[in-house]
Amino acid sequence: MWPPSGYEEIEFAAEVANWIYSQLQCVLPQNIIGDLHKFAVAGHSRGGYAAFALALGHAKTPLKVKISALAGVDPVAGTSIKDQLEPKILDYVASSMNLTIPVTVIGSGLGDQSVFPMSPACAPDGVNHKEFFYECKPPCSHFVATDYGHMDFLNDQLNLIGDLARAGCKGCWPWVSRNPLRSSAGGILVAFLETYFKGESHDYLAILHKPSLAPAKLDPVQFKDSSNIAQV
């Protein structure tokens, strides 16, 4: 009922990364060899914050593996600008994050809206996907699923706590399928990793230049390269 602190979540993430480095091969089929020179971290909501914080070096636990790519799925770094999770990773300066790896950020168009008047949004302005993209150095991409909310990325069937959290978050109407959103997010992540891990950029560039290819409406779609931000 009470979530761990930001520091604790970062340490959990570091422990998982180190387990992957030392133990993953033991549980893979013999014909599958993990390439730890191509290691990505990703997360949703607070998990997105934790993934960024881990890549930024905020874990006390030394990492045994080098992070090569980073993805945030509607990342959230707190409840407001004045109430960021600790350790704070947002400083509201363009391209200020000390990251030299490729990044993609997928956001929800409805996440910064409240369900009821005066109630908090689940992905508030100032600590959501827009600020993460703003502070990322290139290369970095940004995709916003216009018609979906913060909890729409998750499974339809959740536990009691998940259902309560979903009820407090603005999202698509109950009769609207969330599958287009999930397919779009999954496709973006695969295309992103294929570009930077395998050198196969056709699908990634196609989505950037023609967002209508995605099952869900994506607007805006942005790509930050060097000092320029191109909005498609």
Coordinates of N, CA, C and O in Angstrom, one line a residue, residues 79-184:
T79 N 5.0 14.4 -8.0 CA 3.7 14.9 -8.1 C 3.6 16.3 -8.6 O 2.6 16.8 -9.0
S80 N 4.8 17.0 -8.6 CA 4.8 18.4 -9.0 C 6.3 18.8 -9.1 O 7.2 18.1 -8.7
I81 N 6.5 20.0 -9.7 CA 7.8 20.6 -9.8 C 8.4 20.7 -8.4 O 9.6 20.5 -8.2
K82 N 7.6 21.1 -7.4 CA 8.1 21.3 -6.1 C 8.2 20.0 -5.2 O 8.6 20.1 -4.1
D83 N 7.7 19.0 -5.8 CA 7.6 17.7 -5.0 C 8.1 16.6 -5.9 O 7.4 15.6 -6.2
Q84 N 9.4 16.7 -6.3 CA 10.0 15.7 -7.1 C 10.4 14.5 -6.2 O 10.7 14.7 -5.0
L85 N 10.5 13.3 -6.8 CA 11.0 12.2 -6.1 C 12.5 12.4 -5.9 O 13.2 13.1 -6.6
E86 N 13.0 11.8 -4.8 CA 14.4 11.9 -4.4 C 15.1 10.6 -4.8 O 14.6 9.5 -4.6
P87 N 16.3 10.7 -5.5 CA 17.0 11.9 -5.8 C 16.4 12.7 -7.0 O 15.8 12.0 -7.9
K88 N 16.4 14.0 -7.0 CA 15.9 14.8 -8.1 C 16.7 14.6 -9.3 O 18.0 14.8 -9.2
I89 N 16.1 14.4 -10.5 CA 16.9 14.3 -11.7 C 16.5 15.3 -12.7 O 17.2 15.4 -13.8
L90 N 15.5 16.1 -12.5 CA 15.0 17.1 -13.4 C 15.5 18.5 -12.9 O 15.3 18.9 -11.8
D91 N 16.1 19.3 -13.8 CA 16.6 20.6 -13.4 C 16.0 21.7 -14.3 O 16.4 22.9 -14.1
Y92 N 15.2 21.4 -15.3 CA 14.4 22.3 -16.1 C 15.4 23.2 -17.0 O 15.1 24.3 -17.3
V93 N 16.4 22.5 -17.4 CA 17.4 23.1 -18.4 C 17.4 22.2 -19.6 O 17.6 21.0 -19.5
A94 N 17.3 22.8 -20.8 CA 17.3 22.0 -22.0 C 18.5 21.2 -22.2 O 19.6 21.6 -22.0
S95 N 18.3 19.9 -22.6 CA 19.4 19.0 -22.9 C 20.5 18.9 -21.8 O 21.7 18.8 -22.1
S96 N 20.0 18.9 -20.6 CA 21.0 19.0 -19.4 C 21.3 17.7 -18.8 O 22.2 17.6 -18.0
M97 N 20.5 16.6 -19.2 CA 20.8 15.3 -18.6 C 22.2 14.8 -19.0 O 22.5 14.8 -20.2
N98 N 22.9 14.3 -18.1 CA 24.3 13.8 -18.4 C 24.2 12.4 -19.0 O 24.6 11.4 -18.3
L99 N 23.6 12.3 -20.1 CA 23.4 11.0 -20.8 C 24.1 11.1 -22.2 O 23.8 12.1 -22.9
T100 N 24.8 10.1 -22.6 CA 25.4 10.0 -23.9 C 24.9 8.8 -24.7 O 25.5 8.4 -25.7
I101 N 23.7 8.2 -24.3 CA 23.2 7.1 -24.9 C 21.9 7.5 -25.6 O 21.2 8.5 -25.2
P102 N 21.4 6.7 -26.6 CA 20.1 7.1 -27.3 C 19.0 6.8 -26.3 O 19.0 5.9 -25.5
V103 N 18.0 7.7 -26.4 CA 16.8 7.7 -25.5 C 15.5 7.8 -26.4 O 15.5 8.6 -27.4
T104 N 14.5 7.1 -26.0 CA 13.2 7.4 -26.5 C 12.2 7.6 -25.3 O 12.3 6.9 -24.3
V105 N 11.3 8.5 -25.5 CA 10.3 8.8 -24.5 C 8.9 8.7 -25.1 O 8.6 9.3 -26.1
I106 N 8.0 7.9 -24.5 CA 6.7 7.7 -25.0 C 5.7 8.2 -24.0 O 5.8 7.8 -22.8
G107 N 4.9 9.2 -24.3 CA 4.0 9.8 -23.4 C 2.5 9.6 -23.7 O 2.2 9.2 -24.8
S108 N 1.7 10.0 -22.7 CA 0.3 9.9 -22.9 C -0.3 11.3 -23.0 O 0.1 12.2 -22.3
G109 N -1.2 11.5 -23.9 CA -1.8 12.8 -24.2 C -2.7 13.2 -23.0 O -3.0 14.4 -22.8
L110 N -3.3 12.2 -22.3 CA -4.3 12.6 -21.3 C -3.7 12.5 -19.9 O -4.4 12.8 -18.9
G111 N -2.4 12.1 -19.7 CA -1.8 11.9 -18.4 C -1.7 13.1 -17.6 O -1.7 13.0 -16.3
D112 N -1.7 14.3 -18.2 CA -1.6 15.5 -17.4 C -2.9 16.1 -17.1 O -3.0 17.2 -16.5
Q113 N -4.0 15.4 -17.4 CA -5.3 15.9 -17.0 C -5.9 15.2 -15.8 O -5.6 14.0 -15.5
S114 N -6.7 15.9 -15.1 CA -7.3 15.3 -13.9 C -8.7 14.6 -14.2 O -9.4 15.0 -15.1
V115 N -9.0 13.6 -13.4 CA -10.3 13.0 -13.6 C -11.4 13.8 -13.0 O -12.4 14.0 -13.6
F116 N -11.2 14.5 -11.9 CA -12.1 15.3 -11.2 C -11.5 16.7 -11.0 O -10.3 16.8 -10.9
P117 N -12.3 17.7 -11.0 CA -11.8 19.1 -10.6 C -11.1 19.1 -9.3 O -11.5 18.5 -8.4
M118 N -9.9 19.7 -9.3 CA -9.0 19.8 -8.2 C -8.3 18.6 -7.8 O -7.5 18.6 -6.8
S119 N -8.6 17.4 -8.5 CA -7.8 16.2 -8.1 C -6.5 16.2 -8.9 O -6.4 16.8 -10.0
P120 N -5.5 15.6 -8.4 CA -4.2 15.6 -9.1 C -4.2 14.7 -10.3 O -4.9 13.7 -10.4
A121 N -3.4 15.2 -11.3 CA -3.1 14.4 -12.5 C -2.1 13.3 -12.2 O -1.3 13.4 -11.2
C122 N -2.2 12.2 -12.9 CA -1.3 11.1 -12.6 C 0.1 11.3 -13.3 O 1.1 10.7 -12.8
A123 N 0.2 12.1 -14.3 CA 1.5 12.5 -14.9 C 1.5 14.0 -15.1 O 1.3 14.5 -16.2
P124 N 1.7 14.7 -14.0 CA 1.5 16.2 -14.1 C 2.6 16.9 -14.9 O 3.7 16.4 -15.0
D125 N 2.2 18.0 -15.5 CA 3.1 18.9 -16.2 C 4.3 19.2 -15.3 O 4.1 19.5 -14.1
G126 N 5.5 19.3 -15.9 CA 6.7 19.7 -15.1 C 7.5 18.5 -14.6 O 8.7 18.6 -14.3
V127 N 6.8 17.3 -14.5 CA 7.5 16.1 -14.0 C 7.2 14.9 -14.9 O 7.4 13.8 -14.6
N128 N 6.6 15.2 -16.1 CA 6.2 14.1 -17.0 C 7.0 14.0 -18.2 O 8.1 14.5 -18.3
H129 N 6.5 13.2 -19.2 CA 7.3 12.9 -20.4 C 7.8 14.1 -21.2 O 8.9 14.1 -21.7
K130 N 7.1 15.2 -21.1 CA 7.6 16.4 -21.9 C 8.8 16.9 -21.3 O 9.8 17.3 -22.0
E131 N 9.0 17.0 -20.0 CA 10.2 17.5 -19.3 C 11.3 16.5 -19.5 O 12.5 16.9 -19.7
F132 N 11.1 15.2 -19.5 CA 12.1 14.2 -19.7 C 12.7 14.4 -21.1 O 14.0 14.4 -21.3
F133 N 11.9 14.6 -22.1 CA 12.4 14.8 -23.5 C 13.1 16.1 -23.6 O 14.2 16.2 -24.2
Y134 N 12.6 17.1 -23.0 CA 13.2 18.5 -23.0 C 14.6 18.4 -22.5 O 15.5 19.1 -23.0
E135 N 14.9 17.6 -21.4 CA 16.2 17.6 -20.8 C 17.1 16.6 -21.3 O 18.3 16.5 -20.9
C136 N 16.7 15.7 -22.2 CA 17.5 14.7 -22.8 C 18.4 15.3 -23.9 O 18.0 16.2 -24.7
K137 N 19.6 14.8 -24.0 CA 20.5 15.2 -25.0 C 20.2 14.3 -26.3 O 19.7 13.2 -26.1
P138 N 20.6 14.7 -27.4 CA 20.4 13.9 -28.6 C 21.4 12.7 -28.6 O 22.4 12.8 -28.0
P139 N 21.0 11.6 -29.3 CA 19.8 11.4 -30.0 C 18.6 11.0 -29.1 O 18.8 10.2 -28.2
C140 N 17.5 11.7 -29.2 CA 16.3 11.4 -28.4 C 15.0 11.6 -29.2 O 14.9 12.6 -29.9
S141 N 14.1 10.7 -29.0 CA 12.8 10.8 -29.7 C 11.7 10.9 -28.7 O 11.8 10.5 -27.5
H142 N 10.5 11.4 -29.2 CA 9.4 11.7 -28.3 C 8.1 11.4 -29.0 O 7.9 12.0 -30.1
F143 N 7.3 10.5 -28.5 CA 6.1 10.1 -29.1 C 5.0 10.3 -28.1 O 5.1 9.7 -27.0
V144 N 3.9 10.9 -28.5 CA 2.8 11.2 -27.5 C 1.5 10.5 -28.1 O 1.0 10.9 -29.2
A145 N 1.0 9.6 -27.3 CA -0.3 8.9 -27.7 C -1.4 9.8 -27.3 O -1.8 9.8 -26.1
T146 N -2.0 10.6 -28.2 CA -2.9 11.7 -28.0 C -4.1 11.3 -27.2 O -4.5 12.0 -26.3
D147 N -4.7 10.1 -27.5 CA -6.0 9.8 -27.0 C -6.0 8.9 -25.8 O -7.1 8.3 -25.4
Y148 N -4.9 8.7 -25.2 CA -4.8 7.7 -24.1 C -4.2 8.3 -22.8 O -3.5 9.4 -22.9
G149 N -4.4 7.6 -21.7 CA -3.9 8.2 -20.4 C -2.8 7.3 -19.8 O -2.3 6.3 -20.4
H150 N -2.4 7.7 -18.6 CA -1.2 7.2 -18.0 C -1.3 5.7 -17.7 O -0.3 4.9 -17.9
M151 N -2.4 5.2 -17.3 CA -2.6 3.8 -16.9 C -3.1 2.9 -18.1 O -3.2 1.7 -17.9
D152 N -3.3 3.5 -19.2 CA -3.8 2.8 -20.4 C -2.7 1.9 -21.0 O -3.0 0.9 -21.7
F153 N -1.4 2.1 -20.6 CA -0.4 1.2 -21.1 C -0.4 -0.1 -20.4 O 0.1 -1.1 -21.0
L154 N -1.1 -0.2 -19.3 CA -1.0 -1.5 -18.5 C -2.1 -2.4 -18.9 O -3.0 -2.1 -19.7
N155 N -2.1 -3.6 -18.3 CA -3.0 -4.7 -18.6 C -4.4 -4.2 -18.3 O -4.7 -3.4 -17.4
D156 N -5.4 -4.8 -19.0 CA -6.8 -4.5 -18.7 C -7.2 -5.0 -17.3 O -7.9 -4.4 -16.6
Q157 N -6.7 -6.2 -16.9 CA -7.0 -6.8 -15.6 C -5.8 -6.5 -14.7 O -4.7 -7.0 -14.9
L158 N -6.1 -5.7 -13.6 CA -5.1 -5.4 -12.6 C -5.6 -5.9 -11.3 O -6.7 -6.3 -11.1
N159 N -4.7 -5.8 -10.3 CA -5.2 -6.1 -8.9 C -5.9 -4.9 -8.3 O -6.1 -3.9 -9.0
L160 N -6.4 -5.1 -7.1 CA -7.2 -4.0 -6.5 C -6.5 -2.7 -6.5 O -7.1 -1.6 -6.8
I161 N -5.2 -2.7 -6.1 CA -4.5 -1.4 -6.0 C -4.4 -0.8 -7.4 O -4.5 0.4 -7.6
G162 N -4.1 -1.7 -8.4 CA -4.0 -1.2 -9.8 C -5.3 -0.6 -10.3 O -5.3 0.4 -11.0
D163 N -6.4 -1.3 -9.9 CA -7.7 -0.8 -10.4 C -8.0 0.6 -9.7 O -8.6 1.5 -10.3
L164 N -7.7 0.7 -8.4 CA -7.9 2.0 -7.8 C -7.0 3.1 -8.4 O -7.5 4.3 -8.6
A165 N -5.8 2.8 -8.7 CA -4.9 3.8 -9.4 C -5.5 4.1 -10.8 O -5.5 5.3 -11.1
R166 N -6.0 3.2 -11.5 CA -6.5 3.5 -12.8 C -7.8 4.4 -12.7 O -8.0 5.3 -13.5
A167 N -8.6 4.1 -11.7 CA -9.8 5.0 -11.5 C -9.4 6.4 -11.2 O -10.2 7.3 -11.5
G168 N -8.2 6.7 -10.7 CA -7.8 8.0 -10.3 C -7.0 8.7 -11.5 O -6.6 9.8 -11.3
C169 N -6.9 8.0 -12.6 CA -6.1 8.6 -13.7 C -7.0 8.8 -14.9 O -7.8 7.9 -15.3
K170 N -6.9 9.9 -15.5 CA -7.6 10.2 -16.8 C -7.1 9.2 -17.8 O -5.9 9.0 -18.0
G171 N -8.0 8.6 -18.6 CA -7.7 7.7 -19.6 C -8.7 7.6 -20.7 O -9.6 8.4 -20.7
C172 N -8.6 6.7 -21.6 CA -9.5 6.5 -22.7 C -10.9 6.0 -22.1 O -10.9 5.5 -21.0
W173 N -11.9 6.2 -22.9 CA -13.2 5.7 -22.4 C -13.2 4.2 -22.3 O -12.5 3.5 -23.0
P174 N -14.0 3.7 -21.3 CA -14.0 2.2 -21.1 C -14.3 1.4 -22.3 O -13.8 0.2 -22.3
W175 N -15.0 1.8 -23.2 CA -15.4 1.0 -24.4 C -14.3 1.1 -25.5 O -14.4 0.5 -26.5
V176 N -13.3 2.0 -25.3 CA -12.2 2.1 -26.3 C -11.1 1.1 -26.0 O -10.6 1.0 -24.9
S177 N -10.7 0.4 -27.0 CA -9.6 -0.6 -26.8 C -8.3 0.1 -26.5 O -8.0 1.1 -27.2
R178 N -7.5 -0.5 -25.6 CA -6.2 0.0 -25.3 C -5.2 -0.7 -26.2 O -4.0 -0.3 -26.2
N179 N -5.6 -1.7 -26.9 CA -4.6 -2.5 -27.7 C -3.8 -1.6 -28.8 O -2.6 -1.8 -29.0
P180 N -4.5 -0.6 -29.4 CA -3.7 0.2 -30.3 C -2.6 0.9 -29.7 O -1.5 1.1 -30.2
L181 N -2.8 1.4 -28.4 CA -1.7 2.1 -27.7 C -0.6 1.1 -27.4 O 0.6 1.4 -27.6
R182 N -0.9 -0.1 -26.9 CA 0.1 -1.0 -26.5 C 0.9 -1.5 -27.7 O 2.1 -1.7 -27.7
S183 N 0.2 -1.7 -28.8 CA 0.9 -2.1 -30.1 C 1.8 -1.0 -30.5 O 2.9 -1.3 -31.0
S184 N 1.4 0.2 -30.4 CA 2.2 1.4 -30.9 C 3.4 1.5 -30.0 O 4.6 1.7 -30.5

